[in-house]
Amino acid sequence: MRTALAALVALAVVFPAVSAEEGGEGHGGPYVGSPELELLKGLAGSWVMAGAQEGQEAEGQEGMPTAAEYRVAANGSVVVERNFPDTPKEMISVYYDRGGKLSMTHYCALANQPQMSLTKSEEGVLTFELVKGSLESEEMPHMNGVSIAFDGGDEMSQTWSMFTGPGQETQTHTMHFRRVP
């Protein structure tokens, strides 16, 4: 117990509190981001694919898990998304503001990490596209974009586009989700 307390004190000295003006909690409370990041925070919780019961597969999704999980982290400055959690196909996307604009990094089952930036936000749909130069090679298969549609407080959908090379879209996949009560 004394060792743990000493470690916490040492961390407090090495990493002093950041003021609210510098983007930290300070006296200003949790981080408040772009309107789009704040919208994504509302997804916090567990989701299943529409047409499925929790823990079951949705029709037409044989062999694929049915869940997505969202969590707000880092004092409200990021939203962490886990698609197909606790499976070999689990993918993680982290949404954050960069220069006041919503961005994301997608840790893909294709073993790459495309970074995307918000290109459009209208009528309850957020659209992201690949940031050029964020992959080792755009020749490898990769997710090139995603649109997230908010279909009410307890429903949403994601449409992902996959490319096999620069400008070569090979697949678009839409998943419809509903919130787990």
mmCIF file with all atom_site columns, C-alpha atoms in Angstrom:
data_model
loop_
_atom_site.group_PDB
_atom_site.id
_atom_site.type_symbol
_atom_site.label_atom_id
_atom_site.label_alt_id
_atom_site.label_comp_id
_atom_site.label_asym_id
_atom_site.label_entity_id
_atom_site.label_seq_id
_atom_site.pdbx_PDB_ins_code
_atom_site.Cartn_x
_atom_site.Cartn_y
_atom_site.Cartn_z
_atom_site.occupancy
_atom_site.B_iso_or_equiv
_atom_site.pdbx_formal_charge
_atom_site.auth_seq_id
_atom_site.auth_comp_id
_atom_site.auth_asym_id
_atom_site.auth_atom_id
_atom_site.pdbx_PDB_model_num
ATOM 1   C CA . MET A 1 1   ? 0.000   0.000   0.000   1.00 0.00 ? 1   MET A CA 1
ATOM 2   C CA . ARG A 1 2   ? 2.832   2.415   0.869   1.00 0.00 ? 2   ARG A CA 1
ATOM 3   C CA . THR A 1 3   ? 4.537   1.610   -2.442  1.00 0.00 ? 3   THR A CA 1
ATOM 4   C CA . ALA A 1 4   ? 1.368   2.355   -4.409  1.00 0.00 ? 4   ALA A CA 1
ATOM 5   C CA . LEU A 1 5   ? 0.868   5.637   -2.551  1.00 0.00 ? 5   LEU A CA 1
ATOM 6   C CA . ALA A 1 6   ? 4.492   6.615   -3.172  1.00 0.00 ? 6   ALA A CA 1
ATOM 7   C CA . ALA A 1 7   ? 4.050   5.859   -6.882  1.00 0.00 ? 7   ALA A CA 1
ATOM 8   C CA . LEU A 1 8   ? 0.950   8.065   -7.061  1.00 0.00 ? 8   LEU A CA 1
ATOM 9   C CA . VAL A 1 9   ? 2.748   10.920  -5.334  1.00 0.00 ? 9   VAL A CA 1
ATOM 10  C CA . ALA A 1 10  ? 5.681   10.527  -7.736  1.00 0.00 ? 10  ALA A CA 1
ATOM 11  C CA . LEU A 1 11  ? 3.305   10.649  -10.723 1.00 0.00 ? 11  LEU A CA 1
ATOM 12  C CA . ALA A 1 12  ? 1.698   13.812  -9.358  1.00 0.00 ? 12  ALA A CA 1
ATOM 13  C CA . VAL A 1 13  ? 5.118   15.467  -9.189  1.00 0.00 ? 13  VAL A CA 1
ATOM 14  C CA . VAL A 1 14  ? 6.205   14.303  -12.652 1.00 0.00 ? 14  VAL A CA 1
ATOM 15  C CA . PHE A 1 15  ? 2.824   15.015  -14.293 1.00 0.00 ? 15  PHE A CA 1
ATOM 16  C CA . PRO A 1 16  ? 1.380   18.064  -12.530 1.00 0.00 ? 16  PRO A CA 1
ATOM 17  C CA . ALA A 1 17  ? -2.282  18.913  -12.992 1.00 0.00 ? 17  ALA A CA 1
ATOM 18  C CA . VAL A 1 18  ? -3.095  20.630  -16.262 1.00 0.00 ? 18  VAL A CA 1
ATOM 19  C CA . SER A 1 19  ? -5.270  23.700  -16.025 1.00 0.00 ? 19  SER A CA 1
ATOM 20  C CA . ALA A 1 20  ? -8.634  23.920  -17.790 1.00 0.00 ? 20  ALA A CA 1
ATOM 21  C CA . GLU A 1 21  ? -7.116  26.497  -20.145 1.00 0.00 ? 21  GLU A CA 1
ATOM 22  C CA . GLU A 1 22  ? -4.530  23.906  -21.239 1.00 0.00 ? 22  GLU A CA 1
ATOM 23  C CA . GLY A 1 23  ? -7.225  21.326  -21.983 1.00 0.00 ? 23  GLY A CA 1
ATOM 24  C CA . GLY A 1 24  ? -7.145  19.451  -18.682 1.00 0.00 ? 24  GLY A CA 1
ATOM 25  C CA . GLU A 1 25  ? -9.781  18.983  -16.036 1.00 0.00 ? 25  GLU A CA 1
ATOM 26  C CA . GLY A 1 26  ? -8.397  21.635  -13.658 1.00 0.00 ? 26  GLY A CA 1
ATOM 27  C CA . HIS A 1 27  ? -11.297 23.567  -12.206 1.00 0.00 ? 27  HIS A CA 1
ATOM 28  C CA . GLY A 1 28  ? -13.212 23.578  -15.494 1.00 0.00 ? 28  GLY A CA 1
ATOM 29  C CA . GLY A 1 29  ? -14.498 20.005  -15.314 1.00 0.00 ? 29  GLY A CA 1
ATOM 30  C CA . PRO A 1 30  ? -14.473 17.392  -18.063 1.00 0.00 ? 30  PRO A CA 1
ATOM 31  C CA . TYR A 1 31  ? -13.372 18.221  -21.596 1.00 0.00 ? 31  TYR A CA 1
ATOM 32  C CA . VAL A 1 32  ? -16.068 19.608  -23.868 1.00 0.00 ? 32  VAL A CA 1
ATOM 33  C CA . GLY A 1 33  ? -15.223 18.995  -27.502 1.00 0.00 ? 33  GLY A CA 1
ATOM 34  C CA . SER A 1 34  ? -16.576 19.717  -30.938 1.00 0.00 ? 34  SER A CA 1
ATOM 35  C CA . PRO A 1 35  ? -20.342 19.286  -31.397 1.00 0.00 ? 35  PRO A CA 1
ATOM 36  C CA . GLU A 1 36  ? -19.612 16.055  -33.277 1.00 0.00 ? 36  GLU A CA 1
ATOM 37  C CA . LEU A 1 37  ? -17.509 14.597  -30.444 1.00 0.00 ? 37  LEU A CA 1
ATOM 38  C CA . GLU A 1 38  ? -20.244 15.525  -27.986 1.00 0.00 ? 38  GLU A CA 1
ATOM 39  C CA . LEU A 1 39  ? -22.761 13.724  -30.239 1.00 0.00 ? 39  LEU A CA 1
ATOM 40  C CA . LEU A 1 40  ? -20.598 10.575  -30.225 1.00 0.00 ? 40  LEU A CA 1
ATOM 41  C CA . LYS A 1 41  ? -20.428 10.657  -26.415 1.00 0.00 ? 41  LYS A CA 1
ATOM 42  C CA . GLY A 1 42  ? -24.170 9.952   -26.457 1.00 0.00 ? 42  GLY A CA 1
ATOM 43  C CA . LEU A 1 43  ? -23.418 6.472   -27.855 1.00 0.00 ? 43  LEU A CA 1
ATOM 44  C CA . ALA A 1 44  ? -21.839 5.369   -24.562 1.00 0.00 ? 44  ALA A CA 1
ATOM 45  C CA . GLY A 1 45  ? -23.074 1.887   -23.715 1.00 0.00 ? 45  GLY A CA 1
ATOM 46  C CA . SER A 1 46  ? -23.641 -1.457  -25.428 1.00 0.00 ? 46  SER A CA 1
ATOM 47  C CA . TRP A 1 47  ? -25.268 -2.038  -28.799 1.00 0.00 ? 47  TRP A CA 1
ATOM 48  C CA . VAL A 1 48  ? -26.458 -5.090  -30.778 1.00 0.00 ? 48  VAL A CA 1
ATOM 49  C CA . MET A 1 49  ? -27.150 -5.376  -34.473 1.00 0.00 ? 49  MET A CA 1
ATOM 50  C CA . ALA A 1 50  ? -30.763 -4.614  -35.298 1.00 0.00 ? 50  ALA A CA 1
ATOM 51  C CA . GLY A 1 51  ? -32.806 -7.789  -35.591 1.00 0.00 ? 51  GLY A CA 1
ATOM 52  C CA . ALA A 1 52  ? -30.731 -9.641  -32.988 1.00 0.00 ? 52  ALA A CA 1
ATOM 53  C CA . GLN A 1 53  ? -31.111 -10.298 -29.313 1.00 0.00 ? 53  GLN A CA 1
ATOM 54  C CA . GLU A 1 54  ? -28.132 -9.632  -27.071 1.00 0.00 ? 54  GLU A CA 1
ATOM 55  C CA . GLY A 1 55  ? -25.549 -12.395 -27.638 1.00 0.00 ? 55  GLY A CA 1
ATOM 56  C CA . GLN A 1 56  ? -27.203 -13.640 -30.846 1.00 0.00 ? 56  GLN A CA 1
ATOM 57  C CA . GLU A 1 57  ? -26.396 -13.090 -34.513 1.00 0.00 ? 57  GLU A CA 1
ATOM 58  C CA . ALA A 1 58  ? -28.490 -10.765 -36.650 1.00 0.00 ? 58  ALA A CA 1
ATOM 59  C CA . GLU A 1 59  ? -30.148 -12.159 -39.748 1.00 0.00 ? 59  GLU A CA 1
ATOM 60  C CA . GLY A 1 60  ? -27.646 -12.124 -42.615 1.00 0.00 ? 60  GLY A CA 1
ATOM 61  C CA . GLN A 1 61  ? -24.714 -11.784 -40.204 1.00 0.00 ? 61  GLN A CA 1
ATOM 62  C CA . GLU A 1 62  ? -23.971 -15.467 -39.628 1.00 0.00 ? 62  GLU A CA 1
ATOM 63  C CA . GLY A 1 63  ? -20.656 -15.990 -37.912 1.00 0.00 ? 63  GLY A CA 1
ATOM 64  C CA . MET A 1 64  ? -20.318 -12.351 -36.888 1.00 0.00 ? 64  MET A CA 1
ATOM 65  C CA . PRO A 1 65  ? -20.799 -11.045 -33.364 1.00 0.00 ? 65  PRO A CA 1
ATOM 66  C CA . THR A 1 66  ? -23.657 -8.673  -32.837 1.00 0.00 ? 66  THR A CA 1
ATOM 67  C CA . ALA A 1 67  ? -22.216 -6.116  -30.458 1.00 0.00 ? 67  ALA A CA 1
ATOM 68  C CA . ALA A 1 68  ? -20.534 -2.762  -30.355 1.00 0.00 ? 68  ALA A CA 1
ATOM 69  C CA . GLU A 1 69  ? -19.490 -0.937  -27.206 1.00 0.00 ? 69  GLU A CA 1
ATOM 70  C CA . TYR A 1 70  ? -18.827 2.764   -26.712 1.00 0.00 ? 70  TYR A CA 1
ATOM 71  C CA . ARG A 1 71  ? -17.047 4.357   -23.779 1.00 0.00 ? 71  ARG A CA 1
ATOM 72  C CA . VAL A 1 72  ? -16.064 7.943   -23.012 1.00 0.00 ? 72  VAL A CA 1
ATOM 73  C CA . ALA A 1 73  ? -12.488 8.148   -21.688 1.00 0.00 ? 73  ALA A CA 1
ATOM 74  C CA . ALA A 1 74  ? -9.564  10.495  -20.969 1.00 0.00 ? 74  ALA A CA 1
ATOM 75  C CA . ASN A 1 75  ? -11.610 13.104  -19.074 1.00 0.00 ? 75  ASN A CA 1
ATOM 76  C CA . GLY A 1 76  ? -14.178 13.244  -21.875 1.00 0.00 ? 76  GLY A CA 1
ATOM 77  C CA . SER A 1 77  ? -11.643 13.918  -24.634 1.00 0.00 ? 77  SER A CA 1
ATOM 78  C CA . VAL A 1 78  ? -12.075 10.608  -26.511 1.00 0.00 ? 78  VAL A CA 1
ATOM 79  C CA . VAL A 1 79  ? -14.767 8.089   -27.392 1.00 0.00 ? 79  VAL A CA 1
ATOM 80  C CA . VAL A 1 80  ? -13.565 4.480   -27.643 1.00 0.00 ? 80  VAL A CA 1
ATOM 81  C CA . GLU A 1 81  ? -15.574 2.156   -29.880 1.00 0.00 ? 81  GLU A CA 1
ATOM 82  C CA . ARG A 1 82  ? -15.178 -1.638  -29.811 1.00 0.00 ? 82  ARG A CA 1
ATOM 83  C CA . ASN A 1 83  ? -16.797 -3.494  -32.690 1.00 0.00 ? 83  ASN A CA 1
ATOM 84  C CA . PHE A 1 84  ? -17.157 -7.261  -32.252 1.00 0.00 ? 84  PHE A CA 1
ATOM 85  C CA . PRO A 1 85  ? -15.656 -7.115  -28.732 1.00 0.00 ? 85  PRO A CA 1
ATOM 86  C CA . ASP A 1 86  ? -13.842 -10.102 -27.277 1.00 0.00 ? 86  ASP A CA 1
ATOM 87  C CA . THR A 1 87  ? -13.560 -11.896 -30.628 1.00 0.00 ? 87  THR A CA 1
ATOM 88  C CA . PRO A 1 88  ? -10.618 -12.402 -32.990 1.00 0.00 ? 88  PRO A CA 1
ATOM 89  C CA . LYS A 1 89  ? -12.270 -9.824  -35.310 1.00 0.00 ? 89  LYS A CA 1
ATOM 90  C CA . GLU A 1 90  ? -12.490 -7.152  -32.604 1.00 0.00 ? 90  GLU A CA 1
ATOM 91  C CA . MET A 1 91  ? -11.707 -3.694  -33.931 1.00 0.00 ? 91  MET A CA 1
ATOM 92  C CA . ILE A 1 92  ? -11.219 -0.506  -31.949 1.00 0.00 ? 92  ILE A CA 1
ATOM 93  C CA . SER A 1 93  ? -11.794 3.032   -33.144 1.00 0.00 ? 93  SER A CA 1
ATOM 94  C CA . VAL A 1 94  ? -10.811 6.045   -31.075 1.00 0.00 ? 94  VAL A CA 1
ATOM 95  C CA . TYR A 1 95  ? -12.555 9.343   -31.840 1.00 0.00 ? 95  TYR A CA 1
ATOM 96  C CA . TYR A 1 96  ? -10.975 12.628  -30.725 1.00 0.00 ? 96  TYR A CA 1
ATOM 97  C CA . ASP A 1 97  ? -10.730 16.283  -31.659 1.00 0.00 ? 97  ASP A CA 1
ATOM 98  C CA . ARG A 1 98  ? -7.623  17.447  -33.497 1.00 0.00 ? 98  ARG A CA 1
ATOM 99  C CA . GLY A 1 99  ? -7.438  21.195  -33.958 1.00 0.00 ? 99  GLY A CA 1
ATOM 100 C CA . GLY A 1 100 ? -11.143 21.489  -33.144 1.00 0.00 ? 100 GLY A CA 1
ATOM 101 C CA . LYS A 1 101 ? -12.126 18.946  -35.823 1.00 0.00 ? 101 LYS A CA 1
ATOM 102 C CA . LEU A 1 102 ? -13.297 15.410  -35.111 1.00 0.00 ? 102 LEU A CA 1
ATOM 103 C CA . SER A 1 103 ? -10.799 12.727  -36.153 1.00 0.00 ? 103 SER A CA 1
ATOM 104 C CA . MET A 1 104 ? -10.420 9.027   -35.518 1.00 0.00 ? 104 MET A CA 1
ATOM 105 C CA . THR A 1 105 ? -7.954  6.186   -35.644 1.00 0.00 ? 105 THR A CA 1
ATOM 106 C CA . HIS A 1 106 ? -9.330  2.772   -36.579 1.00 0.00 ? 106 HIS A CA 1
ATOM 107 C CA . TYR A 1 107 ? -7.387  -0.237  -35.266 1.00 0.00 ? 107 TYR A CA 1
ATOM 108 C CA . CYS A 1 108 ? -8.515  -2.730  -37.873 1.00 0.00 ? 108 CYS A CA 1
ATOM 109 C CA . ALA A 1 109 ? -8.673  -6.525  -38.085 1.00 0.00 ? 109 ALA A CA 1
ATOM 110 C CA . LEU A 1 110 ? -6.734  -6.036  -41.339 1.00 0.00 ? 110 LEU A CA 1
ATOM 111 C CA . ALA A 1 111 ? -3.759  -5.220  -39.060 1.00 0.00 ? 111 ALA A CA 1
ATOM 112 C CA . ASN A 1 112 ? -3.459  -1.568  -40.023 1.00 0.00 ? 112 ASN A CA 1
ATOM 113 C CA . GLN A 1 113 ? -4.473  1.721   -38.410 1.00 0.00 ? 113 GLN A CA 1
ATOM 114 C CA . PRO A 1 114 ? -6.060  4.138   -40.884 1.00 0.00 ? 114 PRO A CA 1
ATOM 115 C CA . GLN A 1 115 ? -6.591  7.630   -39.551 1.00 0.00 ? 115 GLN A CA 1
ATOM 116 C CA . MET A 1 116 ? -9.704  9.418   -40.739 1.00 0.00 ? 116 MET A CA 1
ATOM 117 C CA . SER A 1 117 ? -10.985 12.934  -40.480 1.00 0.00 ? 117 SER A CA 1
ATOM 118 C CA . LEU A 1 118 ? -14.552 14.245  -40.450 1.00 0.00 ? 118 LEU A CA 1
ATOM 119 C CA . THR A 1 119 ? -15.436 15.483  -43.927 1.00 0.00 ? 119 THR A CA 1
ATOM 120 C CA . LYS A 1 120 ? -19.161 16.059  -43.506 1.00 0.00 ? 120 LYS A CA 1
ATOM 121 C CA . SER A 1 121 ? -21.612 16.502  -40.647 1.00 0.00 ? 121 SER A CA 1
ATOM 122 C CA . GLU A 1 122 ? -25.222 16.995  -41.596 1.00 0.00 ? 122 GLU A CA 1
ATOM 123 C CA . GLU A 1 123 ? -28.684 15.747  -40.742 1.00 0.00 ? 123 GLU A CA 1
ATOM 124 C CA . GLY A 1 124 ? -27.486 13.298  -38.069 1.00 0.00 ? 124 GLY A CA 1
ATOM 125 C CA . VAL A 1 125 ? -24.760 11.718  -40.228 1.00 0.00 ? 125 VAL A CA 1
ATOM 126 C CA . LEU A 1 126 ? -21.030 11.980  -39.568 1.00 0.00 ? 126 LEU A CA 1
ATOM 127 C CA . THR A 1 127 ? -18.817 11.089  -42.555 1.00 0.00 ? 127 THR A CA 1
ATOM 128 C CA . PHE A 1 128 ? -15.101 10.317  -42.196 1.00 0.00 ? 128 PHE A CA 1
ATOM 129 C CA . GLU A 1 129 ? -12.506 9.775   -44.924 1.00 0.00 ? 129 GLU A CA 1
ATOM 130 C CA . LEU A 1 130 ? -8.952  8.482   -44.884 1.00 0.00 ? 130 LEU A CA 1
ATOM 131 C CA . VAL A 1 131 ? -6.230  10.995  -44.094 1.00 0.00 ? 131 VAL A CA 1
ATOM 132 C CA . LYS A 1 132 ? -3.759  10.627  -46.963 1.00 0.00 ? 132 LYS A CA 1
ATOM 133 C CA . GLY A 1 133 ? -0.365  9.411   -45.766 1.00 0.00 ? 133 GLY A CA 1
ATOM 134 C CA . SER A 1 134 ? -1.711  7.838   -42.564 1.00 0.00 ? 134 SER A CA 1
ATOM 135 C CA . LEU A 1 135 ? -1.015  4.286   -43.791 1.00 0.00 ? 135 LEU A CA 1
ATOM 136 C CA . GLU A 1 136 ? 2.321   2.677   -44.586 1.00 0.00 ? 136 GLU A CA 1
ATOM 137 C CA . SER A 1 137 ? 0.878   1.881   -48.006 1.00 0.00 ? 137 SER A CA 1
ATOM 138 C CA . GLU A 1 138 ? -2.505  2.614   -49.547 1.00 0.00 ? 138 GLU A CA 1
ATOM 139 C CA . GLU A 1 139 ? -1.869  -0.398  -51.805 1.00 0.00 ? 139 GLU A CA 1
ATOM 140 C CA . MET A 1 140 ? -2.828  -2.739  -48.949 1.00 0.00 ? 140 MET A CA 1
ATOM 141 C CA . PRO A 1 141 ? -6.513  -3.431  -48.183 1.00 0.00 ? 141 PRO A CA 1
ATOM 142 C CA . HIS A 1 142 ? -7.784  -0.844  -45.705 1.00 0.00 ? 142 HIS A CA 1
ATOM 143 C CA . MET A 1 143 ? -10.879 0.898   -44.450 1.00 0.00 ? 143 MET A CA 1
ATOM 144 C CA . ASN A 1 144 ? -11.083 4.161   -46.350 1.00 0.00 ? 144 ASN A CA 1
ATOM 145 C CA . GLY A 1 145 ? -14.122 5.755   -44.764 1.00 0.00 ? 145 GLY A CA 1
ATOM 146 C CA . VAL A 1 146 ? -17.082 5.399   -42.473 1.00 0.00 ? 146 VAL A CA 1
ATOM 147 C CA . SER A 1 147 ? -20.407 7.157   -42.068 1.00 0.00 ? 147 SER A CA 1
ATOM 148 C CA . ILE A 1 148 ? -22.258 7.013   -38.770 1.00 0.00 ? 148 ILE A CA 1
ATOM 149 C CA . ALA A 1 149 ? -25.975 7.766   -38.957 1.00 0.00 ? 149 ALA A CA 1
ATOM 150 C CA . PHE A 1 150 ? -27.874 8.582   -35.779 1.00 0.00 ? 150 PHE A CA 1
ATOM 151 C CA . ASP A 1 151 ? -31.319 7.087   -36.294 1.00 0.00 ? 151 ASP A CA 1
ATOM 152 C CA . GLY A 1 152 ? -32.764 8.191   -32.965 1.00 0.00 ? 152 GLY A CA 1
ATOM 153 C CA . GLY A 1 153 ? -31.454 7.896   -29.424 1.00 0.00 ? 153 GLY A CA 1
ATOM 154 C CA . ASP A 1 154 ? -31.432 4.115   -29.442 1.00 0.00 ? 154 ASP A CA 1
ATOM 155 C CA . GLU A 1 155 ? -30.610 3.309   -33.064 1.00 0.00 ? 155 GLU A CA 1
ATOM 156 C CA . MET A 1 156 ? -27.659 4.036   -35.328 1.00 0.00 ? 156 MET A CA 1
ATOM 157 C CA . SER A 1 157 ? -25.908 2.617   -38.340 1.00 0.00 ? 157 SER A CA 1
ATOM 158 C CA . GLN A 1 158 ? -22.363 2.525   -39.669 1.00 0.00 ? 158 GLN A CA 1
ATOM 159 C CA . THR A 1 159 ? -21.400 2.242   -43.334 1.00 0.00 ? 159 THR A CA 1
ATOM 160 C CA . TRP A 1 160 ? -17.755 1.286   -43.873 1.00 0.00 ? 160 TRP A CA 1
ATOM 161 C CA . SER A 1 161 ? -15.925 1.396   -47.202 1.00 0.00 ? 161 SER A CA 1
ATOM 162 C CA . MET A 1 162 ? -12.924 -0.834  -47.845 1.00 0.00 ? 162 MET A CA 1
ATOM 163 C CA . PHE A 1 163 ? -10.320 -0.176  -50.522 1.00 0.00 ? 163 PHE A CA 1
ATOM 164 C CA . THR A 1 164 ? -7.762  -2.606  -51.937 1.00 0.00 ? 164 THR A CA 1
ATOM 165 C CA . GLY A 1 165 ? -5.633  0.204   -53.339 1.00 0.00 ? 165 GLY A CA 1
ATOM 166 C CA . PRO A 1 166 ? -5.774  3.946   -53.973 1.00 0.00 ? 166 PRO A CA 1
ATOM 167 C CA . GLY A 1 167 ? -9.231  4.772   -55.305 1.00 0.00 ? 167 GLY A CA 1
ATOM 168 C CA . GLN A 1 168 ? -10.258 1.101   -55.628 1.00 0.00 ? 168 GLN A CA 1
ATOM 169 C CA . GLU A 1 169 ? -13.345 0.598   -53.462 1.00 0.00 ? 169 GLU A CA 1
ATOM 170 C CA . THR A 1 170 ? -14.061 -3.116  -53.215 1.00 0.00 ? 170 THR A CA 1
ATOM 171 C CA . GLN A 1 171 ? -16.688 -3.354  -50.536 1.00 0.00 ? 171 GLN A CA 1
ATOM 172 C CA . THR A 1 172 ? -19.205 -1.257  -48.657 1.00 0.00 ? 172 THR A CA 1
ATOM 173 C CA . HIS A 1 173 ? -20.795 -2.766  -45.566 1.00 0.00 ? 173 HIS A CA 1
ATOM 174 C CA . THR A 1 174 ? -23.621 -1.274  -43.500 1.00 0.00 ? 174 THR A CA 1
ATOM 175 C CA . MET A 1 175 ? -24.416 -2.416  -39.976 1.00 0.00 ? 175 MET A CA 1
ATOM 176 C CA . HIS A 1 176 ? -27.574 -1.316  -38.158 1.00 0.00 ? 176 HIS A CA 1
ATOM 177 C CA . PHE A 1 177 ? -27.399 -1.201  -34.364 1.00 0.00 ? 177 PHE A CA 1
ATOM 178 C CA . ARG A 1 178 ? -29.800 -0.689  -31.495 1.00 0.00 ? 178 ARG A CA 1
ATOM 179 C CA . ARG A 1 179 ? -28.902 0.169   -27.923 1.00 0.00 ? 179 ARG A CA 1
ATOM 180 C CA . VAL A 1 180 ? -29.011 -2.574  -25.297 1.00 0.00 ? 180 VAL A CA 1
ATOM 181 C CA . PRO A 1 181 ? -31.464 -1.424  -22.602 1.00 0.00 ? 181 PRO A CA 1
#
